[in-house]
Amino acid sequence: KEEITLLHAEPNDAVLLSKGFTELFQSERLRERRAVSLYSMTDTEGCSRASFKEKCEEVIIPPGRDSDESMLIDWLTELGFGWACKKGLKDASPNQDSFSILAVEDEFILVGVYDGHGSAGHDVSQFVRERIVKLFLMHAKRKTDVKAALTDAFLQCQAAIEAGMPRLRAMESGTTCTLVHIDFETQQLAVAHVGDARAALGKRRRPEGGTSEEVRLEVDD
């Protein structure tokens, strides 16, 4: 990766509060368990960033574990994660895509992909990336009713977009959103999406090393 910035977080500080991580990343709660958040940031170079160059990324880890940054990123790859967010061929446009990964060992994983479109699509995709994860984490039913928490998070995020206009310039711009939640305790997978971005589940056929087949996760209305 070309540009990964570690945000230093202290207990109950503004960084954790702004992301909705204050309770989630408490050392007393985690004990020895691993946790990490990795996400994209809108390019500061605007349209000048070259095609196929990676988008800037930030990492947040629990307070007091700054030295574990590399280990925690390696842990994501051990879980099977791979990620890339590269600018396309449109020289006059910044990279409008965003993504987020949040993993808490033995608890859950939340992955988001946001495909911006329109002249301000890069701003809208980052706005949604920042807002919808926090809305989900702060939902009272996140642990007991994931479907309700995801549904409300999408509706509340849409309301926040509308409230943010005209500053957000979302009248003619927007973003898709796909969230995938994996609950380690219940062994359940939940997918929520809006727009034309989809999630695909690959199922490897036996024997090991065989080809993979796609399992459809959504049904069009």
JSON list of C-alpha atoms in Angstrom, two decimals:
[
{"chain": "A", "resi": 1, "resn": "LYS", "atom": "CA", "xyz": [0.00, 0.00, 0.00]},
{"chain": "A", "resi": 2, "resn": "GLU", "atom": "CA", "xyz": [1.26, 3.46, -0.89]},
{"chain": "A", "resi": 3, "resn": "GLU", "atom": "CA", "xyz": [-0.25, 5.69, 1.79]},
{"chain": "A", "resi": 4, "resn": "ILE", "atom": "CA", "xyz": [-1.59, 4.32, 5.08]},
{"chain": "A", "resi": 5, "resn": "THR", "atom": "CA", "xyz": [-1.90, 6.73, 8.02]},
{"chain": "A", "resi": 6, "resn": "LEU", "atom": "CA", "xyz": [-2.25, 5.48, 11.60]},
{"chain": "A", "resi": 7, "resn": "LEU", "atom": "CA", "xyz": [-4.55, 7.66, 13.69]},
{"chain": "A", "resi": 8, "resn": "HIS", "atom": "CA", "xyz": [-3.36, 7.65, 17.29]},
{"chain": "A", "resi": 9, "resn": "ALA", "atom": "CA", "xyz": [-6.34, 7.15, 19.58]},
{"chain": "A", "resi": 10, "resn": "GLU", "atom": "CA", "xyz": [-6.58, 7.64, 23.31]},
{"chain": "A", "resi": 11, "resn": "PRO", "atom": "CA", "xyz": [-9.38, 6.32, 25.56]},
{"chain": "A", "resi": 12, "resn": "ASN", "atom": "CA", "xyz": [-12.57, 8.38, 25.10]},
{"chain": "A", "resi": 13, "resn": "ASP", "atom": "CA", "xyz": [-10.88, 10.85, 22.74]},
{"chain": "A", "resi": 14, "resn": "ALA", "atom": "CA", "xyz": [-12.44, 12.68, 19.79]},
{"chain": "A", "resi": 15, "resn": "VAL", "atom": "CA", "xyz": [-11.11, 10.21, 17.20]},
{"chain": "A", "resi": 16, "resn": "LEU", "atom": "CA", "xyz": [-12.92, 7.24, 18.73]},
{"chain": "A", "resi": 17, "resn": "LEU", "atom": "CA", "xyz": [-16.02, 9.32, 19.51]},
{"chain": "A", "resi": 18, "resn": "SER", "atom": "CA", "xyz": [-16.34, 10.60, 15.94]},
{"chain": "A", "resi": 19, "resn": "LYS", "atom": "CA", "xyz": [-16.24, 7.04, 14.56]},
{"chain": "A", "resi": 20, "resn": "GLY", "atom": "CA", "xyz": [-18.53, 5.48, 17.17]},
{"chain": "A", "resi": 21, "resn": "PHE", "atom": "CA", "xyz": [-15.64, 3.35, 18.48]},
{"chain": "A", "resi": 22, "resn": "THR", "atom": "CA", "xyz": [-15.44, 4.62, 22.08]},
{"chain": "A", "resi": 23, "resn": "GLU", "atom": "CA", "xyz": [-17.12, 1.59, 23.67]},
{"chain": "A", "resi": 24, "resn": "LEU", "atom": "CA", "xyz": [-16.06, -0.86, 20.99]},
{"chain": "A", "resi": 25, "resn": "PHE", "atom": "CA", "xyz": [-12.33, -0.20, 21.42]},
{"chain": "A", "resi": 26, "resn": "GLN", "atom": "CA", "xyz": [-12.20, -0.06, 25.23]},
{"chain": "A", "resi": 27, "resn": "SER", "atom": "CA", "xyz": [-9.21, -2.03, 26.47]},
{"chain": "A", "resi": 28, "resn": "GLU", "atom": "CA", "xyz": [-11.21, -3.41, 29.43]},
{"chain": "A", "resi": 29, "resn": "ARG", "atom": "CA", "xyz": [-13.77, -4.76, 26.98]},
{"chain": "A", "resi": 30, "resn": "LEU", "atom": "CA", "xyz": [-11.36, -6.17, 24.43]},
{"chain": "A", "resi": 31, "resn": "ARG", "atom": "CA", "xyz": [-8.74, -7.52, 26.85]},
{"chain": "A", "resi": 32, "resn": "GLU", "atom": "CA", "xyz": [-6.39, -9.47, 24.55]},
{"chain": "A", "resi": 33, "resn": "ARG", "atom": "CA", "xyz": [-8.73, -9.63, 21.57]},
{"chain": "A", "resi": 34, "resn": "ARG", "atom": "CA", "xyz": [-7.74, -7.92, 18.33]},
{"chain": "A", "resi": 35, "resn": "ALA", "atom": "CA", "xyz": [-9.65, -5.06, 16.70]},
{"chain": "A", "resi": 36, "resn": "VAL", "atom": "CA", "xyz": [-8.89, -2.73, 13.80]},
{"chain": "A", "resi": 37, "resn": "SER", "atom": "CA", "xyz": [-10.62, -0.26, 11.49]},
{"chain": "A", "resi": 38, "resn": "LEU", "atom": "CA", "xyz": [-9.20, 0.45, 8.03]},
{"chain": "A", "resi": 39, "resn": "TYR", "atom": "CA", "xyz": [-10.86, 2.75, 5.51]},
{"chain": "A", "resi": 40, "resn": "SER", "atom": "CA", "xyz": [-10.25, 4.98, 2.49]},
{"chain": "A", "resi": 41, "resn": "MET", "atom": "CA", "xyz": [-9.93, 8.76, 2.50]},
{"chain": "A", "resi": 42, "resn": "THR", "atom": "CA", "xyz": [-10.80, 11.20, -0.29]},
{"chain": "A", "resi": 43, "resn": "ASP", "atom": "CA", "xyz": [-7.67, 12.10, -2.24]},
{"chain": "A", "resi": 44, "resn": "THR", "atom": "CA", "xyz": [-6.15, 15.42, -1.23]},
{"chain": "A", "resi": 45, "resn": "GLU", "atom": "CA", "xyz": [-4.68, 15.79, -4.72]},
{"chain": "A", "resi": 46, "resn": "GLY", "atom": "CA", "xyz": [-8.17, 15.94, -6.23]},
{"chain": "A", "resi": 47, "resn": "CYS", "atom": "CA", "xyz": [-8.05, 15.19, -9.96]},
{"chain": "A", "resi": 48, "resn": "SER", "atom": "CA", "xyz": [-4.25, 15.23, -10.15]},
{"chain": "A", "resi": 49, "resn": "ARG", "atom": "CA", "xyz": [-3.76, 11.71, -8.80]},
{"chain": "A", "resi": 50, "resn": "ALA", "atom": "CA", "xyz": [-2.64, 9.34, -11.56]},
{"chain": "A", "resi": 51, "resn": "SER", "atom": "CA", "xyz": [-4.83, 6.56, -12.88]},
{"chain": "A", "resi": 52, "resn": "PHE", "atom": "CA", "xyz": [-4.50, 3.19, -11.09]},
{"chain": "A", "resi": 53, "resn": "LYS", "atom": "CA", "xyz": [-2.94, 4.82, -8.04]},
{"chain": "A", "resi": 54, "resn": "GLU", "atom": "CA", "xyz": [-4.25, 3.60, -4.68]},
{"chain": "A", "resi": 55, "resn": "LYS", "atom": "CA", "xyz": [-6.49, 5.83, -2.62]},
{"chain": "A", "resi": 56, "resn": "CYS", "atom": "CA", "xyz": [-5.15, 7.07, 0.72]},
{"chain": "A", "resi": 57, "resn": "GLU", "atom": "CA", "xyz": [-6.07, 4.93, 3.74]},
{"chain": "A", "resi": 58, "resn": "GLU", "atom": "CA", "xyz": [-6.33, 5.45, 7.49]},
{"chain": "A", "resi": 59, "resn": "VAL", "atom": "CA", "xyz": [-6.10, 2.90, 10.27]},
{"chain": "A", "resi": 60, "resn": "ILE", "atom": "CA", "xyz": [-7.50, 3.13, 13.78]},
{"chain": "A", "resi": 61, "resn": "ILE", "atom": "CA", "xyz": [-6.53, 0.58, 16.42]},
{"chain": "A", "resi": 62, "resn": "PRO", "atom": "CA", "xyz": [-7.42, 0.36, 20.12]},
{"chain": "A", "resi": 63, "resn": "PRO", "atom": "CA", "xyz": [-5.64, 2.84, 22.43]},
{"chain": "A", "resi": 64, "resn": "GLY", "atom": "CA", "xyz": [-2.24, 1.72, 23.64]},
{"chain": "A", "resi": 65, "resn": "ARG", "atom": "CA", "xyz": [-1.66, -0.69, 20.76]},
{"chain": "A", "resi": 66, "resn": "ASP", "atom": "CA", "xyz": [0.07, 1.57, 18.23]},
{"chain": "A", "resi": 67, "resn": "SER", "atom": "CA", "xyz": [2.96, -0.88, 17.96]},
{"chain": "A", "resi": 68, "resn": "ASP", "atom": "CA", "xyz": [0.49, -3.56, 16.81]},
{"chain": "A", "resi": 69, "resn": "GLU", "atom": "CA", "xyz": [-0.49, -1.76, 13.59]},
{"chain": "A", "resi": 70, "resn": "SER", "atom": "CA", "xyz": [1.37, -4.08, 11.20]},
{"chain": "A", "resi": 71, "resn": "MET", "atom": "CA", "xyz": [0.25, -7.16, 13.11]},
{"chain": "A", "resi": 72, "resn": "LEU", "atom": "CA", "xyz": [-3.39, -6.10, 12.97]},
{"chain": "A", "resi": 73, "resn": "ILE", "atom": "CA", "xyz": [-3.26, -5.39, 9.24]},
{"chain": "A", "resi": 74, "resn": "ASP", "atom": "CA", "xyz": [-1.63, -8.80, 8.76]},
{"chain": "A", "resi": 75, "resn": "TRP", "atom": "CA", "xyz": [-4.49, -10.27, 10.81]},
{"chain": "A", "resi": 76, "resn": "LEU", "atom": "CA", "xyz": [-6.97, -8.90, 8.26]},
{"chain": "A", "resi": 77, "resn": "THR", "atom": "CA", "xyz": [-5.14, -10.71, 5.46]},
{"chain": "A", "resi": 78, "resn": "GLU", "atom": "CA", "xyz": [-5.10, -13.88, 7.56]},
{"chain": "A", "resi": 79, "resn": "LEU", "atom": "CA", "xyz": [-8.88, -13.60, 7.79]},
{"chain": "A", "resi": 80, "resn": "GLY", "atom": "CA", "xyz": [-8.95, -13.64, 4.01]},
{"chain": "A", "resi": 81, "resn": "PHE", "atom": "CA", "xyz": [-9.28, -9.94, 3.32]},
{"chain": "A", "resi": 82, "resn": "GLY", "atom": "CA", "xyz": [-7.84, -8.29, 0.26]},
{"chain": "A", "resi": 83, "resn": "TRP", "atom": "CA", "xyz": [-8.60, -4.73, -0.71]},
{"chain": "A", "resi": 84, "resn": "ALA", "atom": "CA", "xyz": [-7.79, -2.23, -3.43]},
{"chain": "A", "resi": 85, "resn": "CYS", "atom": "CA", "xyz": [-9.22, 1.19, -4.30]},
{"chain": "A", "resi": 86, "resn": "LYS", "atom": "CA", "xyz": [-7.55, 2.53, -7.43]},
{"chain": "A", "resi": 87, "resn": "LYS", "atom": "CA", "xyz": [-8.41, 5.53, -9.56]},
{"chain": "A", "resi": 88, "resn": "GLY", "atom": "CA", "xyz": [-9.76, 4.75, -13.03]},
{"chain": "A", "resi": 89, "resn": "LEU", "atom": "CA", "xyz": [-8.99, 6.32, -16.38]},
{"chain": "A", "resi": 90, "resn": "LYS", "atom": "CA", "xyz": [-10.97, 9.56, -15.93]},
{"chain": "A", "resi": 91, "resn": "ASP", "atom": "CA", "xyz": [-8.21, 12.17, -15.62]},
{"chain": "A", "resi": 92, "resn": "ALA", "atom": "CA", "xyz": [-10.67, 14.96, -14.84]},
{"chain": "A", "resi": 93, "resn": "SER", "atom": "CA", "xyz": [-12.21, 13.14, -11.90]},
{"chain": "A", "resi": 94, "resn": "PRO", "atom": "CA", "xyz": [-10.86, 12.04, -8.51]},
{"chain": "A", "resi": 95, "resn": "ASN", "atom": "CA", "xyz": [-11.32, 8.50, -7.28]},
{"chain": "A", "resi": 96, "resn": "GLN", "atom": "CA", "xyz": [-14.99, 8.48, -6.30]},
{"chain": "A", "resi": 97, "resn": "ASP", "atom": "CA", "xyz": [-15.02, 5.08, -4.60]},
{"chain": "A", "resi": 98, "resn": "SER", "atom": "CA", "xyz": [-14.66, 4.47, -0.86]},
{"chain": "A", "resi": 99, "resn": "PHE", "atom": "CA", "xyz": [-14.44, 1.43, 1.39]},
{"chain": "A", "resi": 100, "resn": "SER", "atom": "CA", "xyz": [-14.36, 0.52, 5.07]},
{"chain": "A", "resi": 101, "resn": "ILE", "atom": "CA", "xyz": [-13.32, -2.54, 7.08]},
{"chain": "A", "resi": 102, "resn": "LEU", "atom": "CA", "xyz": [-14.02, -2.94, 10.79]},
{"chain": "A", "resi": 103, "resn": "ALA", "atom": "CA", "xyz": [-13.11, -6.18, 12.56]},
{"chain": "A", "resi": 104, "resn": "VAL", "atom": "CA", "xyz": [-13.38, -7.17, 16.22]},
{"chain": "A", "resi": 105, "resn": "GLU", "atom": "CA", "xyz": [-12.03, -10.60, 17.07]},
{"chain": "A", "resi": 106, "resn": "ASP", "atom": "CA", "xyz": [-14.64, -13.21, 18.07]},
{"chain": "A", "resi": 107, "resn": "GLU", "atom": "CA", "xyz": [-17.40, -10.62, 17.68]},
{"chain": "A", "resi": 108, "resn": "PHE", "atom": "CA", "xyz": [-18.08, -9.26, 14.20]},
{"chain": "A", "resi": 109, "resn": "ILE", "atom": "CA", "xyz": [-16.76, -7.91, 10.90]},
{"chain": "A", "resi": 110, "resn": "LEU", "atom": "CA", "xyz": [-18.40, -5.02, 9.05]},
{"chain": "A", "resi": 111, "resn": "VAL", "atom": "CA", "xyz": [-17.30, -4.28, 5.47]},
{"chain": "A", "resi": 112, "resn": "GLY", "atom": "CA", "xyz": [-18.58, -1.44, 3.32]},
{"chain": "A", "resi": 113, "resn": "VAL", "atom": "CA", "xyz": [-18.14, -0.47, -0.34]},
{"chain": "A", "resi": 114, "resn": "TYR", "atom": "CA", "xyz": [-19.34, 2.90, -1.65]},
{"chain": "A", "resi": 115, "resn": "ASP", "atom": "CA", "xyz": [-19.35, 3.76, -5.37]},
{"chain": "A", "resi": 116, "resn": "GLY", "atom": "CA", "xyz": [-19.72, 7.52, -5.82]},
{"chain": "A", "resi": 117, "resn": "HIS", "atom": "CA", "xyz": [-21.14, 9.07, -8.97]},
{"chain": "A", "resi": 118, "resn": "GLY", "atom": "CA", "xyz": [-21.70, 12.59, -10.26]},
{"chain": "A", "resi": 119, "resn": "SER", "atom": "CA", "xyz": [-19.45, 15.62, -9.95]},
{"chain": "A", "resi": 120, "resn": "ALA", "atom": "CA", "xyz": [-19.38, 15.37, -6.13]},
{"chain": "A", "resi": 121, "resn": "GLY", "atom": "CA", "xyz": [-19.56, 11.59, -5.91]},
{"chain": "A", "resi": 122, "resn": "HIS", "atom": "CA", "xyz": [-16.23, 11.37, -4.08]},
{"chain": "A", "resi": 123, "resn": "ASP", "atom": "CA", "xyz": [-17.54, 13.63, -1.31]},
{"chain": "A", "resi": 124, "resn": "VAL", "atom": "CA", "xyz": [-20.86, 11.79, -1.01]},
{"chain": "A", "resi": 125, "resn": "SER", "atom": "CA", "xyz": [-19.21, 8.36, -0.87]},
{"chain": "A", "resi": 126, "resn": "GLN", "atom": "CA", "xyz": [-16.88, 9.50, 1.92]},
{"chain": "A", "resi": 127, "resn": "PHE", "atom": "CA", "xyz": [-19.77, 11.14, 3.79]},
{"chain": "A", "resi": 128, "resn": "VAL", "atom": "CA", "xyz": [-21.75, 7.90, 3.68]},
{"chain": "A", "resi": 129, "resn": "ARG", "atom": "CA", "xyz": [-18.69, 5.81, 4.57]},
{"chain": "A", "resi": 130, "resn": "GLU", "atom": "CA", "xyz": [-18.16, 7.92, 7.68]},
{"chain": "A", "resi": 131, "resn": "ARG", "atom": "CA", "xyz": [-21.80, 8.25, 8.69]},
{"chain": "A", "resi": 132, "resn": "ILE", "atom": "CA", "xyz": [-23.40, 4.86, 8.05]},
{"chain": "A", "resi": 133, "resn": "VAL", "atom": "CA", "xyz": [-20.83, 2.81, 9.99]},
{"chain": "A", "resi": 134, "resn": "LYS", "atom": "CA", "xyz": [-21.29, 5.03, 13.04]},
{"chain": "A", "resi": 135, "resn": "LEU", "atom": "CA", "xyz": [-25.08, 4.90, 12.74]},
{"chain": "A", "resi": 136, "resn": "PHE", "atom": "CA", "xyz": [-24.96, 1.10, 12.70]},
{"chain": "A", "resi": 137, "resn": "LEU", "atom": "CA", "xyz": [-22.55, 0.86, 15.63]},
{"chain": "A", "resi": 138, "resn": "MET", "atom": "CA", "xyz": [-24.62, 3.25, 17.75]},
{"chain": "A", "resi": 139, "resn": "HIS", "atom": "CA", "xyz": [-27.91, 1.46, 17.04]},
{"chain": "A", "resi": 140, "resn": "ALA", "atom": "CA", "xyz": [-29.55, 0.03, 20.16]},
{"chain": "A", "resi": 141, "resn": "LYS", "atom": "CA", "xyz": [-30.42, -3.26, 18.40]},
{"chain": "A", "resi": 142, "resn": "ARG", "atom": "CA", "xyz": [-27.08, -3.85, 16.67]},
{"chain": "A", "resi": 143, "resn": "LYS", "atom": "CA", "xyz": [-26.43, -7.03, 18.67]},
{"chain": "A", "resi": 144, "resn": "THR", "atom": "CA", "xyz": [-29.99, -8.36, 18.79]},
{"chain": "A", "resi": 145, "resn": "ASP", "atom": "CA", "xyz": [-31.57, -7.37, 15.46]},
{"chain": "A", "resi": 146, "resn": "VAL", "atom": "CA", "xyz": [-28.97, -6.74, 12.75]},
{"chain": "A", "resi": 147, "resn": "LYS", "atom": "CA", "xyz": [-31.63, -6.35, 10.06]},
{"chain": "A", "resi": 148, "resn": "ALA", "atom": "CA", "xyz": [-33.35, -3.53, 11.93]},
{"chain": "A", "resi": 149, "resn": "ALA", "atom": "CA", "xyz": [-30.03, -1.86, 12.72]},
{"chain": "A", "resi": 150, "resn": "LEU", "atom": "CA", "xyz": [-28.92, -1.95, 9.08]},
{"chain": "A", "resi": 151, "resn": "THR", "atom": "CA", "xyz": [-32.29, -0.76, 7.78]},
{"chain": "A", "resi": 152, "resn": "ASP", "atom": "CA", "xyz": [-32.39, 2.17, 10.19]},
{"chain": "A", "resi": 153, "resn": "ALA", "atom": "CA", "xyz": [-28.76, 3.06, 9.45]},
{"chain": "A", "resi": 154, "resn": "PHE", "atom": "CA", "xyz": [-29.52, 3.32, 5.71]},
{"chain": "A", "resi": 155, "resn": "LEU", "atom": "CA", "xyz": [-32.63, 5.44, 6.28]},
{"chain": "A", "resi": 156, "resn": "GLN", "atom": "CA", "xyz": [-30.91, 7.74, 8.76]},
{"chain": "A", "resi": 157, "resn": "CYS", "atom": "CA", "xyz": [-27.91, 8.14, 6.46]},
{"chain": "A", "resi": 158, "resn": "GLN", "atom": "CA", "xyz": [-30.18, 9.14, 3.57]},
{"chain": "A", "resi": 159, "resn": "ALA", "atom": "CA", "xyz": [-31.81, 11.73, 5.83]},
{"chain": "A", "resi": 160, "resn": "ALA", "atom": "CA", "xyz": [-28.35, 13.04, 6.78]},
{"chain": "A", "resi": 161, "resn": "ILE", "atom": "CA", "xyz": [-27.44, 13.40, 3.09]},
{"chain": "A", "resi": 162, "resn": "GLU", "atom": "CA", "xyz": [-30.59, 15.41, 2.45]},
{"chain": "A", "resi": 163, "resn": "ALA", "atom": "CA", "xyz": [-29.93, 17.57, 5.52]},
{"chain": "A", "resi": 164, "resn": "GLY", "atom": "CA", "xyz": [-26.37, 18.18, 4.31]},
{"chain": "A", "resi": 165, "resn": "MET", "atom": "CA", "xyz": [-27.44, 19.81, 1.06]},
{"chain": "A", "resi": 166, "resn": "PRO", "atom": "CA", "xyz": [-26.61, 22.11, -0.62]},
{"chain": "A", "resi": 167, "resn": "ARG", "atom": "CA", "xyz": [-23.16, 22.01, 0.99]},
{"chain": "A", "resi": 168, "resn": "LEU", "atom": "CA", "xyz": [-22.81, 18.30, 0.18]},
{"chain": "A", "resi": 169, "resn": "ARG", "atom": "CA", "xyz": [-23.82, 18.89, -3.46]},
{"chain": "A", "resi": 170, "resn": "ALA", "atom": "CA", "xyz": [-25.81, 15.66, -3.50]},
{"chain": "A", "resi": 171, "resn": "MET", "atom": "CA", "xyz": [-28.68, 16.88, -5.68]},
{"chain": "A", "resi": 172, "resn": "GLU", "atom": "CA", "xyz": [-26.99, 15.52, -8.82]},
{"chain": "A", "resi": 173, "resn": "SER", "atom": "CA", "xyz": [-24.41, 13.28, -7.15]},
{"chain": "A", "resi": 174, "resn": "GLY", "atom": "CA", "xyz": [-24.64, 10.27, -4.91]},
{"chain": "A", "resi": 175, "resn": "THR", "atom": "CA", "xyz": [-23.21, 6.89, -4.01]},
{"chain": "A", "resi": 176, "resn": "THR", "atom": "CA", "xyz": [-24.14, 3.25, -3.84]},
{"chain": "A", "resi": 177, "resn": "CYS", "atom": "CA", "xyz": [-23.61, 1.43, -0.56]},
{"chain": "A", "resi": 178, "resn": "THR", "atom": "CA", "xyz": [-23.08, -2.24, 0.20]},
{"chain": "A", "resi": 179, "resn": "LEU", "atom": "CA", "xyz": [-22.58, -3.36, 3.81]},
{"chain": "A", "resi": 180, "resn": "VAL", "atom": "CA", "xyz": [-21.71, -6.92, 4.82]},
{"chain": "A", "resi": 181, "resn": "HIS", "atom": "CA", "xyz": [-21.94, -7.91, 8.48]},
{"chain": "A", "resi": 182, "resn": "ILE", "atom": "CA", "xyz": [-20.50, -11.18, 9.77]},
{"chain": "A", "resi": 183, "resn": "ASP", "atom": "CA", "xyz": [-21.51, -12.16, 13.31]},
{"chain": "A", "resi": 184, "resn": "PHE", "atom": "CA", "xyz": [-19.02, -14.60, 14.81]},
{"chain": "A", "resi": 185, "resn": "GLU", "atom": "CA", "xyz": [-21.26, -15.42, 17.77]},
{"chain": "A", "resi": 186, "resn": "THR", "atom": "CA", "xyz": [-24.35, -16.40, 15.75]},
{"chain": "A", "resi": 187, "resn": "GLN", "atom": "CA", "xyz": [-22.42, -17.49, 12.63]},
{"chain": "A", "resi": 188, "resn": "GLN", "atom": "CA", "xyz": [-24.74, -15.38, 10.49]},
{"chain": "A", "resi": 189, "resn": "LEU", "atom": "CA", "xyz": [-24.03, -13.22, 7.45]},
{"chain": "A", "resi": 190, "resn": "ALA", "atom": "CA", "xyz": [-26.16, -10.14, 6.68]},
{"chain": "A", "resi": 191, "resn": "VAL", "atom": "CA", "xyz": [-25.97, -8.05, 3.50]},
{"chain": "A", "resi": 192, "resn": "ALA", "atom": "CA", "xyz": [-27.60, -4.66, 2.89]},
{"chain": "A", "resi": 193, "resn": "HIS", "atom": "CA", "xyz": [-27.21, -2.58, -0.24]},
{"chain": "A", "resi": 194, "resn": "VAL", "atom": "CA", "xyz": [-28.65, 0.32, -2.19]},
{"chain": "A", "resi": 195, "resn": "GLY", "atom": "CA", "xyz": [-27.87, 1.17, -5.80]},
{"chain": "A", "resi": 196, "resn": "ASP", "atom": "CA", "xyz": [-26.20, -1.05, -8.35]},
{"chain": "A", "resi": 197, "resn": "ALA", "atom": "CA", "xyz": [-23.29, -2.23, -6.18]},
{"chain": "A", "resi": 198, "resn": "ARG", "atom": "CA", "xyz": [-23.61, -5.89, -5.23]},
{"chain": "A", "resi": 199, "resn": "ALA", "atom": "CA", "xyz": [-21.98, -8.42, -2.93]},
{"chain": "A", "resi": 200, "resn": "ALA", "atom": "CA", "xyz": [-20.97, -11.87, -4.17]},
{"chain": "A", "resi": 201, "resn": "LEU", "atom": "CA", "xyz": [-20.39, -14.95, -2.03]},
{"chain": "A", "resi": 202, "resn": "GLY", "atom": "CA", "xyz": [-17.95, -17.48, -3.43]},
{"chain": "A", "resi": 203, "resn": "LYS", "atom": "CA", "xyz": [-18.33, -21.10, -2.38]},
{"chain": "A", "resi": 204, "resn": "ARG", "atom": "CA", "xyz": [-15.38, -23.43, -3.03]},
{"chain": "A", "resi": 205, "resn": "ARG", "atom": "CA", "xyz": [-16.29, -26.81, -4.36]},
{"chain": "A", "resi": 206, "resn": "ARG", "atom": "CA", "xyz": [-14.73, -29.91, -2.89]},
{"chain": "A", "resi": 207, "resn": "PRO", "atom": "CA", "xyz": [-12.11, -31.27, -3.05]},
{"chain": "A", "resi": 208, "resn": "GLU", "atom": "CA", "xyz": [-9.86, -28.52, -1.73]},
{"chain": "A", "resi": 209, "resn": "GLY", "atom": "CA", "xyz": [-8.38, -26.46, -4.52]},
{"chain": "A", "resi": 210, "resn": "GLY", "atom": "CA", "xyz": [-11.42, -26.99, -6.72]},
{"chain": "A", "resi": 211, "resn": "THR", "atom": "CA", "xyz": [-13.20, -24.25, -8.62]},
{"chain": "A", "resi": 212, "resn": "SER", "atom": "CA", "xyz": [-15.45, -21.75, -6.90]},
{"chain": "A", "resi": 213, "resn": "GLU", "atom": "CA", "xyz": [-19.10, -21.05, -7.59]},
{"chain": "A", "resi": 214, "resn": "GLU", "atom": "CA", "xyz": [-21.08, -17.91, -6.90]},
{"chain": "A", "resi": 215, "resn": "VAL", "atom": "CA", "xyz": [-23.92, -17.93, -4.38]},
{"chain": "A", "resi": 216, "resn": "ARG", "atom": "CA", "xyz": [-26.47, -15.22, -5.12]},
{"chain": "A", "resi": 217, "resn": "LEU", "atom": "CA", "xyz": [-27.16, -12.98, -2.14]},
{"chain": "A", "resi": 218, "resn": "GLU", "atom": "CA", "xyz": [-29.85, -10.65, -3.48]},
{"chain": "A", "resi": 219, "resn": "VAL", "atom": "CA", "xyz": [-33.09, -10.88, -5.42]},
{"chain": "A", "resi": 220, "resn": "ASP", "atom": "CA", "xyz": [-34.23, -7.96, -7.57]},
{"chain": "A", "resi": 221, "resn": "ASP", "atom": "CA", "xyz": [-37.73, -6.66, -6.87]}
]
